[in-house]
């Protein structure tokens, strides 16, 4: 079974621009979460989507947004990019079919550099 | 803030020795814990998980121990190999029903050949 895929893998943008990242979850997985990883802050939760609805949201400004499509694929968007948005953006998917919490499986990430 | 933290940022071990990576958590309501391995340039890779109704779980060369009394868990890697060199994170969900993973800062494991 194919793992979580993310596109693009690398991206260079300038301040003020916006960017859209894409994530395809493992087949059958219905939950997609996004995380930001930086050397200074580590791995931080952005948001989680399940059944096309945002279920959980981390402490990030409104410039960070996302959505999920009916096939469970997800996109996240960052508007008005700032230098501090340079990071590795990770997507993770989970089955989310049981009443208990399940493992999240991560993709390779999108490395975003803001100049 | 973080509910999960790691005691040591770096760990160097000889090839063939056993490795122990520790993790403390603060949320007494946490009932599911996951260990991830992240190699350079890659996303975190699932290693092993444990639920709060267990105190030990074993996988292939890895064992996770959970001590709920002191809110501590550890990852033991037997016969450490060069391929085990990576950053290891423990993570837990921020509350019942939450799908927000909280990660520790990570421990960098270096295996000396």
mmCIF file of N, CA and C in Angstrom, chain A residues 9 31 33 35 37 40-41 43 45 48 56-57 88 90 94 96 100-108, chain B residues 2 31-32 34 36 38 41-44 46 49 51 89 93 95-101 103-105:
data_model
loop_
_atom_site.group_PDB
_atom_site.id
_atom_site.type_symbol
_atom_site.label_atom_id
_atom_site.label_comp_id
_atom_site.label_asym_id
_atom_site.label_seq_id
_atom_site.Cartn_x
_atom_site.Cartn_y
_atom_site.Cartn_z
ATOM 1 N N UNK A 9 7.816 18.676 -3.182
ATOM 2 C CA UNK A 9 8.745 18.338 -2.106
ATOM 3 C C UNK A 9 9.550 19.541 -1.654
ATOM 4 N N UNK A 31 -8.532 10.628 7.891
ATOM 5 C CA UNK A 31 -8.086 11.813 8.639
ATOM 6 C C UNK A 31 -6.734 12.272 8.107
ATOM 7 N N UNK A 33 -3.791 15.248 8.960
ATOM 8 C CA UNK A 33 -3.306 16.307 9.850
ATOM 9 C C UNK A 33 -2.079 16.960 9.238
ATOM 10 N N UNK A 35 1.432 19.364 10.120
ATOM 11 C CA UNK A 35 2.358 19.797 11.152
ATOM 12 C C UNK A 35 3.436 20.661 10.506
ATOM 13 N N UNK A 37 7.408 21.781 11.065
ATOM 14 C CA UNK A 37 8.621 21.410 11.799
ATOM 15 C C UNK A 37 9.715 22.432 11.532
ATOM 16 N N UNK A 40 13.772 25.441 15.709
ATOM 17 C CA UNK A 40 13.549 26.123 16.972
ATOM 18 C C UNK A 40 12.322 25.670 17.723
ATOM 19 N N UNK A 41 11.271 25.357 17.015
ATOM 20 C CA UNK A 41 9.988 25.009 17.654
ATOM 21 C C UNK A 41 9.653 23.531 17.578
ATOM 22 N N UNK A 43 8.215 20.038 16.180
ATOM 23 C CA UNK A 43 7.007 19.649 15.438
ATOM 24 C C UNK A 43 5.787 20.255 16.119
ATOM 25 N N UNK A 45 1.565 21.110 15.716
ATOM 26 C CA UNK A 45 0.309 20.765 15.062
ATOM 27 C C UNK A 45 -0.341 22.004 14.462
ATOM 28 N N UNK A 48 -6.275 19.426 11.732
ATOM 29 C CA UNK A 48 -6.666 18.093 11.313
ATOM 30 C C UNK A 48 -8.003 18.166 10.579
ATOM 31 N N UNK A 56 -9.707 19.722 14.451
ATOM 32 C CA UNK A 56 -8.803 20.237 15.474
ATOM 33 C C UNK A 56 -7.957 21.330 14.833
ATOM 34 N N UNK A 57 -7.573 22.327 15.641
ATOM 35 C CA UNK A 57 -6.748 23.403 15.117
ATOM 36 C C UNK A 57 -5.705 23.789 16.155
ATOM 37 N N UNK A 88 9.656 22.742 7.384
ATOM 38 C CA UNK A 88 9.225 21.498 6.757
ATOM 39 C C UNK A 88 7.769 21.292 7.147
ATOM 40 N N UNK A 90 4.669 18.899 7.233
ATOM 41 C CA UNK A 90 4.404 17.465 7.207
ATOM 42 C C UNK A 90 2.919 17.185 7.242
ATOM 43 N N UNK A 94 -4.458 9.108 9.087
ATOM 44 C CA UNK A 94 -4.882 8.116 10.051
ATOM 45 C C UNK A 94 -6.223 7.548 9.604
ATOM 46 N N UNK A 96 -8.882 6.667 11.489
ATOM 47 C CA UNK A 96 -9.953 7.337 12.237
ATOM 48 C C UNK A 96 -11.295 6.652 12.044
ATOM 49 N N UNK A 100 -11.308 4.723 19.402
ATOM 50 C CA UNK A 100 -10.095 5.074 20.115
ATOM 51 C C UNK A 100 -9.110 5.732 19.144
ATOM 52 N N UNK A 101 -8.134 6.397 19.707
ATOM 53 C CA UNK A 101 -7.160 7.103 18.882
ATOM 54 C C UNK A 101 -6.229 6.119 18.183
ATOM 55 N N UNK A 102 -5.843 6.455 16.988
ATOM 56 C CA UNK A 102 -5.018 5.571 16.170
ATOM 57 C C UNK A 102 -3.747 6.272 15.728
ATOM 58 N N UNK A 103 -2.848 5.495 15.185
ATOM 59 C CA UNK A 103 -1.554 6.010 14.759
ATOM 60 C C UNK A 103 -1.697 6.942 13.562
ATOM 61 N N UNK A 104 -0.836 7.944 13.512
ATOM 62 C CA UNK A 104 -0.734 8.798 12.334
ATOM 63 C C UNK A 104 0.541 8.436 11.591
ATOM 64 N N UNK A 105 0.421 8.346 10.283
ATOM 65 C CA UNK A 105 1.550 8.013 9.423
ATOM 66 C C UNK A 105 1.908 9.244 8.594
ATOM 67 N N UNK A 106 3.189 9.550 8.591
ATOM 68 C CA UNK A 106 3.643 10.798 7.985
ATOM 69 C C UNK A 106 4.155 10.621 6.560
ATOM 70 N N UNK A 107 4.000 11.712 5.802
ATOM 71 C CA UNK A 107 4.598 11.787 4.488
ATOM 72 C C UNK A 107 6.010 12.337 4.591
ATOM 73 N N UNK A 108 6.686 12.514 3.457
ATOM 74 C CA UNK A 108 8.066 12.988 3.467
ATOM 75 C C UNK A 108 8.202 14.485 3.740
ATOM 76 N N UNK B 2 3.874 22.183 25.495
ATOM 77 C CA UNK B 2 4.084 20.773 25.234
ATOM 78 C C UNK B 2 3.719 19.942 26.446
ATOM 79 N N UNK B 31 -3.559 8.779 26.943
ATOM 80 C CA UNK B 31 -3.674 7.328 27.033
ATOM 81 C C UNK B 31 -3.185 6.602 25.787
ATOM 82 N N UNK B 32 -2.491 7.342 24.933
ATOM 83 C CA UNK B 32 -1.937 6.690 23.748
ATOM 84 C C UNK B 32 -0.645 7.407 23.397
ATOM 85 N N UNK B 34 3.118 7.316 21.065
ATOM 86 C CA UNK B 34 3.731 6.819 19.835
ATOM 87 C C UNK B 34 5.194 7.247 19.802
ATOM 88 N N UNK B 36 8.330 7.825 17.168
ATOM 89 C CA UNK B 36 8.657 8.001 15.768
ATOM 90 C C UNK B 36 10.173 8.128 15.609
ATOM 91 N N UNK B 38 12.943 9.778 12.872
ATOM 92 C CA UNK B 38 13.052 10.654 11.725
ATOM 93 C C UNK B 38 14.494 10.722 11.256
ATOM 94 N N UNK B 41 16.082 14.462 6.234
ATOM 95 C CA UNK B 41 15.406 14.676 4.963
ATOM 96 C C UNK B 41 14.138 13.871 4.783
ATOM 97 N N UNK B 42 13.703 13.187 5.828
ATOM 98 C CA UNK B 42 12.499 12.361 5.715
ATOM 99 C C UNK B 42 11.463 12.752 6.756
ATOM 100 N N UNK B 43 10.261 12.275 6.557
ATOM 101 C CA UNK B 43 9.223 12.498 7.547
ATOM 102 C C UNK B 43 9.347 11.493 8.682
ATOM 103 N N UNK B 44 8.708 11.761 9.812
ATOM 104 C CA UNK B 44 8.736 10.806 10.927
ATOM 105 C C UNK B 44 8.164 9.463 10.522
ATOM 106 N N UNK B 46 6.758 5.807 11.880
ATOM 107 C CA UNK B 46 6.200 5.103 13.041
ATOM 108 C C UNK B 46 7.099 3.941 13.446
ATOM 109 N N UNK B 49 3.880 1.861 19.274
ATOM 110 C CA UNK B 49 2.954 2.628 20.088
ATOM 111 C C UNK B 49 2.570 1.831 21.327
ATOM 112 N N UNK B 51 -0.636 1.874 24.558
ATOM 113 C CA UNK B 51 -1.792 2.497 25.188
ATOM 114 C C UNK B 51 -1.621 2.446 26.696
ATOM 115 N N UNK B 89 11.401 10.745 18.361
ATOM 116 C CA UNK B 89 10.400 11.565 19.037
ATOM 117 C C UNK B 89 9.373 10.677 19.730
ATOM 118 N N UNK B 93 -1.420 12.184 22.172
ATOM 119 C CA UNK B 93 -2.551 13.017 21.806
ATOM 120 C C UNK B 93 -2.908 13.924 22.981
ATOM 121 N N UNK B 95 -5.544 14.939 24.266
ATOM 122 C CA UNK B 95 -6.679 14.677 25.128
ATOM 123 C C UNK B 95 -7.566 13.618 24.515
ATOM 124 N N UNK B 96 -8.525 13.170 25.275
ATOM 125 C CA UNK B 96 -9.428 12.131 24.794
ATOM 126 C C UNK B 96 -10.149 12.603 23.538
ATOM 127 N N UNK B 97 -10.111 11.780 22.510
ATOM 128 C CA UNK B 97 -10.786 12.114 21.269
ATOM 129 C C UNK B 97 -10.012 13.059 20.380
ATOM 130 N N UNK B 98 -8.904 13.594 20.880
ATOM 131 C CA UNK B 98 -8.113 14.538 20.086
ATOM 132 C C UNK B 98 -7.267 13.800 19.067
ATOM 133 N N UNK B 99 -7.087 14.415 17.918
ATOM 134 C CA UNK B 99 -6.147 13.904 16.932
ATOM 135 C C UNK B 99 -5.001 14.888 16.734
ATOM 136 N N UNK B 100 -4.757 15.673 17.773
ATOM 137 C CA UNK B 100 -3.637 16.600 17.768
ATOM 138 C C UNK B 100 -2.476 15.952 18.505
ATOM 139 N N UNK B 101 -1.444 15.562 17.760
ATOM 140 C CA UNK B 101 -0.272 14.968 18.372
ATOM 141 C C UNK B 101 0.625 16.059 18.941
ATOM 142 N N UNK B 103 4.438 16.602 20.302
ATOM 143 C CA UNK B 103 5.741 15.963 20.190
ATOM 144 C C UNK B 103 6.722 16.543 21.188
ATOM 145 N N UNK B 104 7.639 15.692 21.623
ATOM 146 C CA UNK B 104 8.778 16.177 22.361
ATOM 147 C C UNK B 104 9.780 16.775 21.399
ATOM 148 N N UNK B 105 10.862 17.320 21.948
ATOM 149 C CA UNK B 105 11.875 17.977 21.116
ATOM 150 C C UNK B 105 12.683 16.987 20.298
#
